[in-house]
């Protein structure tokens, strides 16, 4: 067999077929609020769950908003995580606005694909309902990050996020 002739053979690249709209792999995003309760001594767990989703949302034309009252995002962490520096915004709520107020305003604008806010307390049902309506209005995802309090007080986080896997069912 002539290896040189085989290597120099012209190959026409295949074009992937356009997916049928009904079976699209990128479903239309709808507004949603989810609460992530994490342990402060295990931040890697949150990154394993949340980071792939944020990377996917970073491909959209809208912004990713982080409302972090006590910390600054590290530019080097953002780069290492594969998040687009040009689409990530960080804000710290001022005294005139609570984190929930800032989240409500941001979600309603429709300028953000995701709004992430850190809270140190459990939200009331009214706050959760208002965030859900604002997320739906702005067609955005809202994540409330809350550290666990160590012991169980009988309550659980509200969540609209359901992860189904064929590996476990």
CSV table of N, CA and C in Angstrom, one decimal:
chain,number,residue,atom,x,y,z
A,1,UNK,N,0.8,-1.2,0.0
A,1,UNK,CA,0.0,0.0,0.0
A,1,UNK,C,0.9,1.2,0.0
A,2,UNK,N,0.5,2.2,-0.8
A,2,UNK,CA,1.3,3.4,-0.9
A,2,UNK,C,0.8,4.4,0.2
A,3,UNK,N,1.6,4.5,1.3
A,3,UNK,CA,1.3,5.3,2.4
A,3,UNK,C,1.2,6.8,2.1
A,4,UNK,N,2.1,7.3,1.2
A,4,UNK,CA,2.1,8.7,0.9
A,4,UNK,C,0.8,9.0,0.1
A,5,UNK,N,0.4,8.2,-0.8
A,5,UNK,CA,-0.9,8.5,-1.5
A,5,UNK,C,-2.1,8.5,-0.5
A,6,UNK,N,-2.0,7.6,0.4
A,6,UNK,CA,-3.1,7.5,1.4
A,6,UNK,C,-3.2,8.8,2.3
A,7,UNK,N,-2.0,9.2,2.7
A,7,UNK,CA,-1.9,10.4,3.6
A,7,UNK,C,-2.3,11.7,2.9
A,8,UNK,N,-2.0,11.8,1.6
A,8,UNK,CA,-2.3,13.0,0.8
A,8,UNK,C,-3.7,13.0,0.2
A,9,UNK,N,-4.5,12.0,0.5
A,9,UNK,CA,-5.8,12.0,0.0
A,9,UNK,C,-6.7,13.1,0.5
A,10,UNK,N,-7.5,13.7,-0.4
A,10,UNK,CA,-8.3,14.8,0.0
A,10,UNK,C,-9.6,14.3,0.7
A,11,UNK,N,-9.9,14.9,1.8
A,11,UNK,CA,-11.0,14.5,2.6
A,11,UNK,C,-12.0,15.6,2.7
A,12,UNK,N,-13.2,15.4,2.4
A,12,UNK,CA,-14.2,16.5,2.5
A,12,UNK,C,-14.8,16.4,4.0
A,13,UNK,N,-14.7,17.5,4.7
A,13,UNK,CA,-15.2,17.4,6.1
A,13,UNK,C,-16.7,17.3,6.1
A,14,UNK,N,-17.1,16.5,7.1
A,14,UNK,CA,-18.6,16.3,7.3
A,14,UNK,C,-19.2,17.4,8.0
A,15,UNK,N,-20.3,17.8,7.6
A,15,UNK,CA,-21.1,18.9,8.3
A,15,UNK,C,-22.1,18.2,9.2
A,16,UNK,N,-22.2,18.6,10.4
A,16,UNK,CA,-23.2,18.0,11.3
A,16,UNK,C,-24.6,18.4,10.8
A,17,UNK,N,-25.5,17.5,10.9
A,17,UNK,CA,-26.9,17.8,10.5
A,17,UNK,C,-27.5,18.8,11.5
A,18,UNK,N,-28.4,19.7,11.0
A,18,UNK,CA,-29.0,20.6,11.9
A,18,UNK,C,-30.1,19.8,12.8
A,19,UNK,N,-30.0,20.0,14.1
A,19,UNK,CA,-31.0,19.3,14.9
A,19,UNK,C,-32.4,19.8,14.7
A,20,UNK,N,-33.3,18.8,14.7
A,20,UNK,CA,-34.7,19.2,14.6
A,20,UNK,C,-35.1,20.1,15.8
A,21,UNK,N,-35.8,21.2,15.6
A,21,UNK,CA,-36.1,22.1,16.7
A,21,UNK,C,-36.8,21.4,17.9
A,22,UNK,N,-37.5,20.3,17.7
A,22,UNK,CA,-38.2,19.6,18.8
A,22,UNK,C,-37.2,18.9,19.7
A,23,UNK,N,-36.0,18.5,19.1
A,23,UNK,CA,-35.0,17.7,19.8
A,23,UNK,C,-33.7,18.5,20.0
A,24,UNK,N,-33.8,19.8,20.0
A,24,UNK,CA,-32.6,20.6,20.2
A,24,UNK,C,-32.0,20.3,21.5
A,25,UNK,N,-30.6,20.4,21.5
A,25,UNK,CA,-29.9,20.1,22.7
A,25,UNK,C,-29.8,21.4,23.6
A,26,UNK,N,-30.2,22.5,23.1
A,26,UNK,CA,-30.2,23.7,23.9
A,26,UNK,C,-31.6,24.2,24.0
A,27,UNK,N,-32.3,23.7,25.1
A,27,UNK,CA,-33.6,24.1,25.3
A,27,UNK,C,-33.8,25.6,25.6
A,28,UNK,N,-34.9,26.1,25.3
A,28,UNK,CA,-35.2,27.5,25.6
A,28,UNK,C,-35.2,27.7,27.2
A,29,UNK,N,-34.4,28.6,27.6
A,29,UNK,CA,-34.2,28.8,29.1
A,29,UNK,C,-35.4,29.6,29.6
A,30,UNK,N,-35.9,29.2,30.7
A,30,UNK,CA,-37.0,29.9,31.4
A,30,UNK,C,-36.5,30.3,32.8
A,31,UNK,N,-37.1,31.3,33.3
A,31,UNK,CA,-36.7,31.7,34.6
A,31,UNK,C,-36.8,30.7,35.7
A,32,UNK,N,-35.8,30.7,36.6
A,32,UNK,CA,-35.8,29.7,37.7
A,32,UNK,C,-35.0,30.2,38.9
A,33,UNK,N,-35.4,29.8,40.1
A,33,UNK,CA,-34.7,30.1,41.3
A,33,UNK,C,-34.3,28.8,42.0
A,34,UNK,N,-33.1,28.7,42.4
A,34,UNK,CA,-32.6,27.5,43.1
A,34,UNK,C,-31.7,28.0,44.2
A,35,UNK,N,-31.8,27.3,45.3
A,35,UNK,CA,-31.0,27.6,46.5
A,35,UNK,C,-30.0,26.5,46.7
A,36,UNK,N,-28.8,26.9,46.8
A,36,UNK,CA,-27.7,26.0,47.0
A,36,UNK,C,-27.1,26.2,48.4
A,37,UNK,N,-27.3,25.2,49.3
A,37,UNK,CA,-26.8,25.2,50.6
A,37,UNK,C,-25.5,24.4,50.6
A,38,UNK,N,-24.4,25.1,51.0
A,38,UNK,CA,-23.1,24.4,50.9
A,38,UNK,C,-22.4,24.5,52.3
A,39,UNK,N,-21.4,23.7,52.4
A,39,UNK,CA,-20.6,23.7,53.6
A,39,UNK,C,-19.3,24.5,53.3
A,40,UNK,N,-19.0,25.5,54.1
A,40,UNK,CA,-17.9,26.4,53.9
A,40,UNK,C,-16.6,25.7,53.8
A,41,UNK,N,-16.4,24.5,54.5
A,41,UNK,CA,-15.2,23.8,54.4
A,41,UNK,C,-15.0,22.9,53.2
A,42,UNK,N,-16.1,22.9,52.3
A,42,UNK,CA,-16.0,22.1,51.1
A,42,UNK,C,-16.5,22.9,49.9
A,43,UNK,N,-15.8,24.0,49.6
A,43,UNK,CA,-16.2,24.8,48.4
A,43,UNK,C,-16.1,24.1,47.1
A,44,UNK,N,-15.2,23.1,47.0
A,44,UNK,CA,-15.1,22.3,45.7
A,44,UNK,C,-16.4,21.6,45.3
A,45,UNK,N,-17.2,21.3,46.2
A,45,UNK,CA,-18.4,20.6,45.9
A,45,UNK,C,-19.4,21.5,45.1
A,46,UNK,N,-19.5,22.8,45.5
A,46,UNK,CA,-20.3,23.7,44.8
A,46,UNK,C,-19.7,24.0,43.5
A,47,UNK,N,-18.4,24.1,43.4
A,47,UNK,CA,-17.8,24.3,42.1
A,47,UNK,C,-18.0,23.2,41.1
A,48,UNK,N,-18.0,21.9,41.6
A,48,UNK,CA,-18.3,20.8,40.7
A,48,UNK,C,-19.7,20.8,40.2
A,49,UNK,N,-20.6,21.3,41.0
A,49,UNK,CA,-22.0,21.3,40.5
A,49,UNK,C,-22.3,22.6,39.7
A,50,UNK,N,-21.9,23.7,40.2
A,50,UNK,CA,-22.3,25.0,39.6
A,50,UNK,C,-21.4,25.4,38.4
A,51,UNK,N,-20.1,25.1,38.4
A,51,UNK,CA,-19.2,25.6,37.4
A,51,UNK,C,-19.5,25.2,36.0
A,52,UNK,N,-19.9,23.9,35.7
A,52,UNK,CA,-20.2,23.5,34.4
A,52,UNK,C,-21.4,24.3,33.8
A,53,UNK,N,-22.4,24.6,34.7
A,53,UNK,CA,-23.6,25.3,34.3
A,53,UNK,C,-23.2,26.8,33.9
A,54,UNK,N,-22.3,27.4,34.8
A,54,UNK,CA,-21.9,28.8,34.5
A,54,UNK,C,-21.0,28.8,33.3
A,55,UNK,N,-20.2,27.8,33.0
A,55,UNK,CA,-19.5,27.8,31.7
A,55,UNK,C,-20.4,27.8,30.5
A,56,UNK,N,-21.4,27.0,30.6
A,56,UNK,CA,-22.4,26.9,29.5
A,56,UNK,C,-23.1,28.3,29.3
A,57,UNK,N,-23.6,28.9,30.4
A,57,UNK,CA,-24.3,30.2,30.4
A,57,UNK,C,-23.3,31.3,29.9
A,58,UNK,N,-22.0,31.1,30.2
A,58,UNK,CA,-21.1,32.1,29.7
A,58,UNK,C,-21.0,32.2,28.2
A,59,UNK,N,-21.5,31.2,27.5
A,59,UNK,CA,-21.5,31.3,26.0
A,59,UNK,C,-22.7,32.1,25.5
A,60,UNK,N,-23.6,32.5,26.3
A,60,UNK,CA,-24.7,33.3,25.8
A,60,UNK,C,-24.2,34.8,25.7
A,61,UNK,N,-25.0,35.6,25.1
A,61,UNK,CA,-24.7,37.0,24.9
A,61,UNK,C,-24.9,37.8,26.2
A,62,UNK,N,-25.6,37.3,27.2
A,62,UNK,CA,-25.9,38.0,28.4
A,62,UNK,C,-24.8,37.9,29.4
A,63,UNK,N,-25.0,38.7,30.5
A,63,UNK,CA,-24.0,38.7,31.6
A,63,UNK,C,-24.2,37.7,32.6
A,64,UNK,N,-23.2,37.4,33.4
A,64,UNK,CA,-23.3,36.6,34.6
A,64,UNK,C,-23.0,37.5,35.8
A,65,UNK,N,-24.0,37.7,36.7
A,65,UNK,CA,-23.9,38.6,37.8
A,65,UNK,C,-23.7,37.9,39.1
A,66,UNK,N,-22.6,38.3,39.8
A,66,UNK,CA,-22.3,37.8,41.1
A,66,UNK,C,-22.5,38.9,42.2
A,67,UNK,N,-23.4,38.6,43.1
A,67,UNK,CA,-23.6,39.6,44.2
A,67,UNK,C,-23.0,39.0,45.4
A,68,UNK,N,-21.8,39.5,45.7
A,68,UNK,CA,-21.0,39.0,46.8
A,68,UNK,C,-20.7,40.1,47.8
A,69,UNK,N,-21.4,40.1,48.9
A,69,UNK,CA,-21.3,41.2,49.9
A,69,UNK,C,-19.9,41.2,50.6
A,70,UNK,N,-19.3,40.1,50.8
A,70,UNK,CA,-18.1,40.2,51.6
A,70,UNK,C,-16.8,39.8,50.9
A,71,UNK,N,-16.8,39.4,49.6
A,71,UNK,CA,-15.7,38.9,48.9
A,71,UNK,C,-15.6,39.5,47.5
A,72,UNK,N,-14.4,39.4,47.0
A,72,UNK,CA,-14.1,39.8,45.6
A,72,UNK,C,-13.8,38.6,44.8
A,73,UNK,N,-14.3,38.5,43.6
A,73,UNK,CA,-13.9,37.4,42.7
A,73,UNK,C,-12.5,37.6,42.3
A,74,UNK,N,-11.8,36.5,42.2
A,74,UNK,CA,-10.4,36.5,41.8
A,74,UNK,C,-10.4,36.3,40.3
A,75,UNK,N,-9.7,37.3,39.6
A,75,UNK,CA,-9.5,37.2,38.2
A,75,UNK,C,-8.9,35.9,37.7
A,76,UNK,N,-7.8,35.5,38.5
A,76,UNK,CA,-7.1,34.3,38.1
A,76,UNK,C,-8.0,33.1,38.3
A,77,UNK,N,-8.9,33.1,39.3
A,77,UNK,CA,-9.9,32.0,39.4
A,77,UNK,C,-10.8,31.9,38.3
A,78,UNK,N,-11.3,33.1,37.9
A,78,UNK,CA,-12.3,33.2,36.7
A,78,UNK,C,-11.6,32.6,35.5
A,79,UNK,N,-10.4,33.0,35.2
A,79,UNK,CA,-9.7,32.5,34.0
A,79,UNK,C,-9.4,31.0,34.1
A,80,UNK,N,-9.0,30.5,35.3
A,80,UNK,CA,-8.7,29.1,35.4
A,80,UNK,C,-10.0,28.3,35.3
A,81,UNK,N,-11.1,28.9,35.7
A,81,UNK,CA,-12.4,28.2,35.6
A,81,UNK,C,-13.0,28.2,34.2
A,82,UNK,N,-12.5,28.9,33.3
A,82,UNK,CA,-13.0,29.0,32.0
A,82,UNK,C,-14.2,29.9,31.8
A,83,UNK,N,-14.4,30.8,32.8
A,83,UNK,CA,-15.5,31.7,32.6
A,83,UNK,C,-15.1,33.0,31.9
A,84,UNK,N,-15.9,33.5,31.0
A,84,UNK,CA,-15.5,34.7,30.2
A,84,UNK,C,-15.4,36.0,31.0
A,85,UNK,N,-14.2,36.5,31.1
A,85,UNK,CA,-14.0,37.7,31.9
A,85,UNK,C,-14.8,38.9,31.4
A,86,UNK,N,-15.1,38.9,30.1
A,86,UNK,CA,-15.8,40.0,29.5
A,86,UNK,C,-17.3,39.9,29.8
A,87,UNK,N,-17.8,38.8,30.4
A,87,UNK,CA,-19.2,38.7,30.6
A,87,UNK,C,-19.6,38.5,32.1
A,88,UNK,N,-18.6,38.6,32.9
A,88,UNK,CA,-18.8,38.4,34.4
A,88,UNK,C,-18.8,39.8,35.1
A,89,UNK,N,-19.9,40.1,35.8
A,89,UNK,CA,-20.0,41.3,36.6
A,89,UNK,C,-20.1,40.9,38.0
A,90,UNK,N,-19.5,41.7,38.9
A,90,UNK,CA,-19.6,41.5,40.3
A,90,UNK,C,-20.0,42.8,41.0
A,91,UNK,N,-20.9,42.7,41.9
A,91,UNK,CA,-21.4,43.9,42.6
A,91,UNK,C,-21.6,43.5,44.1
A,92,UNK,N,-21.4,44.5,44.9
A,92,UNK,CA,-21.7,44.3,46.4
A,92,UNK,C,-22.9,45.2,46.7
A,93,UNK,N,-23.9,44.6,47.2
A,93,UNK,CA,-25.1,45.4,47.6
A,93,UNK,C,-24.7,46.6,48.6
A,94,UNK,N,-25.3,47.7,48.4
A,94,UNK,CA,-25.0,48.9,49.2
A,94,UNK,C,-25.9,48.8,50.4
A,95,UNK,N,-25.8,49.8,51.3
A,95,UNK,CA,-26.6,49.8,52.5
A,95,UNK,C,-28.1,50.1,52.1
A,96,UNK,N,-28.3,50.8,51.0
A,96,UNK,CA,-29.7,51.1,50.6
A,96,UNK,C,-30.4,49.9,49.9
A,97,UNK,N,-29.7,48.9,49.5
A,97,UNK,CA,-30.3,47.7,48.9
A,97,UNK,C,-29.8,46.5,49.6
A,98,UNK,N,-30.7,45.5,49.9
A,98,UNK,CA,-30.3,44.2,50.4
A,98,UNK,C,-29.9,43.4,49.2
A,99,UNK,N,-29.3,42.3,49.4
A,99,UNK,CA,-28.9,41.4,48.3
A,99,UNK,C,-30.1,40.9,47.6
A,100,UNK,N,-31.2,40.6,48.3
A,100,UNK,CA,-32.4,40.2,47.6
A,100,UNK,C,-33.0,41.3,46.7
A,101,UNK,N,-33.0,42.6,47.2
A,101,UNK,CA,-33.4,43.7,46.4
A,101,UNK,C,-32.6,43.8,45.1
A,102,UNK,N,-31.3,43.7,45.3
A,102,UNK,CA,-30.4,43.8,44.1
A,102,UNK,C,-30.6,42.7,43.1
A,103,UNK,N,-30.9,41.5,43.6
A,103,UNK,CA,-31.2,40.4,42.8
A,103,UNK,C,-32.5,40.6,42.0
A,104,UNK,N,-33.5,41.1,42.7
A,104,UNK,CA,-34.8,41.4,42.0
A,104,UNK,C,-34.6,42.4,40.9
A,105,UNK,N,-33.9,43.4,41.1
A,105,UNK,CA,-33.7,44.5,40.1
A,105,UNK,C,-32.9,43.9,38.9
A,106,UNK,N,-31.9,43.1,39.2
A,106,UNK,CA,-31.0,42.6,38.1
A,106,UNK,C,-31.8,41.5,37.3
A,107,UNK,N,-32.6,40.7,38.0
A,107,UNK,CA,-33.3,39.6,37.2
A,107,UNK,C,-34.4,40.2,36.3
A,108,UNK,N,-35.0,41.3,36.8
A,108,UNK,CA,-36.1,41.9,36.0
A,108,UNK,C,-35.6,42.5,34.7
A,109,UNK,N,-34.3,42.9,34.6
A,109,UNK,CA,-33.8,43.6,33.5
A,109,UNK,C,-33.7,42.7,32.2
A,110,UNK,N,-33.5,41.5,32.4
A,110,UNK,CA,-33.3,40.6,31.3
A,110,UNK,C,-31.9,40.7,30.7
A,111,UNK,N,-31.0,41.4,31.4
A,111,UNK,CA,-29.6,41.6,30.9
A,111,UNK,C,-28.7,40.4,31.4
A,112,UNK,N,-29.1,39.6,32.3
A,112,UNK,CA,-28.3,38.5,32.8
A,112,UNK,C,-28.9,37.2,32.6
A,113,UNK,N,-28.0,36.2,32.2
A,113,UNK,CA,-28.4,34.8,32.1
A,113,UNK,C,-28.5,34.2,33.4
A,114,UNK,N,-27.7,34.6,34.4
A,114,UNK,CA,-27.7,34.1,35.7
A,114,UNK,C,-27.3,35.2,36.7
A,115,UNK,N,-28.0,35.2,37.8
A,115,UNK,CA,-27.7,36.1,39.0
A,115,UNK,C,-27.5,35.2,40.2
A,116,UNK,N,-26.3,35.3,40.8
A,116,UNK,CA,-25.9,34.5,41.9
A,116,UNK,C,-25.7,35.4,43.1
A,117,UNK,N,-26.4,35.2,44.2
A,117,UNK,CA,-26.3,36.0,45.4
A,117,UNK,C,-26.1,35.2,46.6
A,118,UNK,N,-25.3,35.7,47.5
A,118,UNK,CA,-24.9,35.0,48.7
A,118,UNK,C,-25.8,35.6,49.8
A,119,UNK,N,-26.5,34.7,50.6
A,119,UNK,CA,-27.3,35.1,51.7
A,119,UNK,C,-26.8,34.3,52.9
A,120,UNK,N,-26.9,35.0,54.1
A,120,UNK,CA,-26.5,34.3,55.3
A,120,UNK,C,-27.8,33.8,56.1
A,121,UNK,N,-28.9,34.0,55.5
A,121,UNK,CA,-30.2,33.6,56.2
A,121,UNK,C,-31.1,32.9,55.2
A,122,UNK,N,-32.1,32.3,55.8
A,122,UNK,CA,-33.1,31.6,55.0
A,122,UNK,C,-34.1,32.7,54.5
A,123,UNK,N,-34.4,32.7,53.2
A,123,UNK,CA,-35.4,33.7,52.7
A,123,UNK,C,-36.8,33.3,53.2
A,124,UNK,N,-37.6,34.4,53.2
A,124,UNK,CA,-39.0,34.1,53.5
A,124,UNK,C,-39.7,33.6,52.2
A,125,UNK,N,-40.9,33.1,52.3
A,125,UNK,CA,-41.6,32.6,51.2
A,125,UNK,C,-41.9,33.8,50.2
A,126,UNK,N,-42.2,34.9,50.8
A,126,UNK,CA,-42.5,36.1,49.9
A,126,UNK,C,-41.2,36.5,49.1
A,127,UNK,N,-40.1,36.5,49.7
A,127,UNK,CA,-38.8,36.8,49.0
A,127,UNK,C,-38.6,35.8,47.9
A,128,UNK,N,-38.8,34.5,48.2
A,128,UNK,CA,-38.6,33.5,47.2
A,128,UNK,C,-39.6,33.6,46.0
A,129,UNK,N,-40.8,33.9,46.3
A,129,UNK,CA,-41.8,34.1,45.3
A,129,UNK,C,-41.5,35.3,44.4
A,130,UNK,N,-41.1,36.4,45.0
A,130,UNK,CA,-40.7,37.6,44.3
A,130,UNK,C,-39.5,37.3,43.4
A,131,UNK,N,-38.5,36.6,43.8
A,131,UNK,CA,-37.4,36.2,43.0
A,131,UNK,C,-37.8,35.3,41.9
A,132,UNK,N,-38.7,34.4,42.1
A,132,UNK,CA,-39.2,33.5,41.1
A,132,UNK,C,-39.9,34.3,40.0
A,133,UNK,N,-40.7,35.2,40.3
A,133,UNK,CA,-41.4,36.1,39.3
A,133,UNK,C,-40.4,36.9,38.6
A,134,UNK,N,-39.4,37.5,39.3
A,134,UNK,CA,-38.4,38.3,38.6
A,134,UNK,C,-37.6,37.5,37.6
A,135,UNK,N,-37.2,36.3,38.0
A,135,UNK,CA,-36.4,35.4,37.1
A,135,UNK,C,-37.2,35.0,35.9
A,136,UNK,N,-38.5,34.8,36.1
A,136,UNK,CA,-39.4,34.5,34.9
A,136,UNK,C,-39.5,35.7,34.0
A,137,UNK,N,-39.7,36.9,34.6
A,137,UNK,CA,-39.8,38.1,33.8
A,137,UNK,C,-38.5,38.3,33.0
A,138,UNK,N,-37.3,38.1,33.6
A,138,UNK,CA,-36.1,38.4,32.9
A,138,UNK,C,-35.5,37.1,32.2
A,139,UNK,N,-36.3,36.0,32.2
A,139,UNK,CA,-35.9,34.8,31.6
A,139,UNK,C,-34.4,34.4,32.0
A,140,UNK,N,-34.2,34.4,33.3
A,140,UNK,CA,-32.9,34.2,33.9
A,140,UNK,C,-32.9,33.1,35.0
A,141,UNK,N,-31.7,32.6,35.2
A,141,UNK,CA,-31.5,31.7,36.4
A,141,UNK,C,-31.1,32.5,37.6
A,142,UNK,N,-31.5,32.1,38.7
A,142,UNK,CA,-31.1,32.8,40.0
A,142,UNK,C,-30.7,31.7,41.0
A,143,UNK,N,-29.5,31.9,41.5
A,143,UNK,CA,-28.9,30.9,42.5
A,143,UNK,C,-28.7,31.7,43.7
A,144,UNK,N,-29.3,31.2,44.8
A,144,UNK,CA,-29.1,31.7,46.1
A,144,UNK,C,-28.1,30.8,46.8
A,145,UNK,N,-26.9,31.3,47.2
A,145,UNK,CA,-25.9,30.5,47.8
A,145,UNK,C,-26.0,30.8,49.3
A,146,UNK,N,-26.1,29.8,50.1
A,146,UNK,CA,-26.2,29.9,51.5
A,146,UNK,C,-25.4,28.9,52.3
A,147,UNK,N,-24.5,29.3,53.2
A,147,UNK,CA,-23.8,28.3,53.9
A,147,UNK,C,-24.7,27.5,54.9
A,148,UNK,N,-24.4,26.3,55.1
A,148,UNK,CA,-25.1,25.4,56.0
A,148,UNK,C,-24.8,25.9,57.4
A,149,UNK,N,-25.8,25.7,58.3
A,149,UNK,CA,-25.6,26.1,59.7
A,149,UNK,C,-25.2,25.0,60.6
A,150,UNK,N,-24.6,23.9,60.0
A,150,UNK,CA,-24.0,22.8,60.8
A,150,UNK,C,-25.1,21.8,61.2
A,151,UNK,N,-26.0,22.2,62.0
A,151,UNK,CA,-27.1,21.3,62.5
A,151,UNK,C,-28.3,21.4,61.6
A,152,UNK,N,-29.1,20.4,61.6
A,152,UNK,CA,-30.3,20.5,60.8
A,152,UNK,C,-31.5,21.1,61.6
A,153,UNK,N,-32.1,22.1,61.1
A,153,UNK,CA,-33.2,22.7,61.8
A,153,UNK,C,-34.6,22.3,61.3
A,154,UNK,N,-34.6,21.3,60.5
A,154,UNK,CA,-35.9,20.8,60.0
A,154,UNK,C,-36.3,21.4,58.7
A,155,UNK,N,-35.6,22.4,58.2
A,155,UNK,CA,-36.0,23.0,57.0
A,155,UNK,C,-35.1,22.6,55.9
A,156,UNK,N,-35.6,22.7,54.7
A,156,UNK,CA,-34.8,22.3,53.5
A,156,UNK,C,-34.8,23.4,52.5
A,157,UNK,N,-33.8,23.5,51.6
A,157,UNK,CA,-33.8,24.6,50.6
A,157,UNK,C,-35.0,24.4,49.6
A,158,UNK,N,-35.5,25.5,49.2
A,158,UNK,CA,-36.5,25.4,48.1
A,158,UNK,C,-35.7,25.3,46.8
A,159,UNK,N,-36.1,24.5,45.9
A,159,UNK,CA,-35.4,24.3,44.7
A,159,UNK,C,-36.3,23.9,43.5
A,160,UNK,N,-36.1,24.6,42.4
A,160,UNK,CA,-36.8,24.2,41.2
A,160,UNK,C,-35.9,23.4,40.3
A,161,UNK,N,-34.7,23.1,40.7
A,161,UNK,CA,-33.7,22.4,39.9
A,161,UNK,C,-33.8,20.9,40.2
A,162,UNK,N,-34.1,20.1,39.2
A,162,UNK,CA,-34.1,18.7,39.4
A,162,UNK,C,-33.1,18.1,38.4
A,163,UNK,N,-32.2,17.3,38.9
A,163,UNK,CA,-31.2,16.6,38.1
A,163,UNK,C,-31.6,15.2,38.0
A,164,UNK,N,-31.9,14.8,36.7
A,164,UNK,CA,-32.2,13.4,36.4
A,164,UNK,C,-31.1,12.7,35.7
A,165,UNK,N,-30.8,11.5,36.1
A,165,UNK,CA,-29.7,10.8,35.4
A,165,UNK,C,-30.1,9.4,35.2
A,166,UNK,N,-29.8,8.9,34.0
A,166,UNK,CA,-30.0,7.5,33.7
A,166,UNK,C,-29.1,6.6,34.4
A,167,UNK,N,-28.0,7.2,34.9
A,167,UNK,CA,-27.0,6.3,35.7
A,167,UNK,C,-27.6,5.8,37.0
A,168,UNK,N,-28.5,6.5,37.6
A,168,UNK,CA,-29.0,6.2,38.9
A,168,UNK,C,-30.5,5.7,38.9
A,169,UNK,N,-31.1,5.8,37.8
A,169,UNK,CA,-32.6,5.4,37.7
A,169,UNK,C,-32.8,4.2,36.9
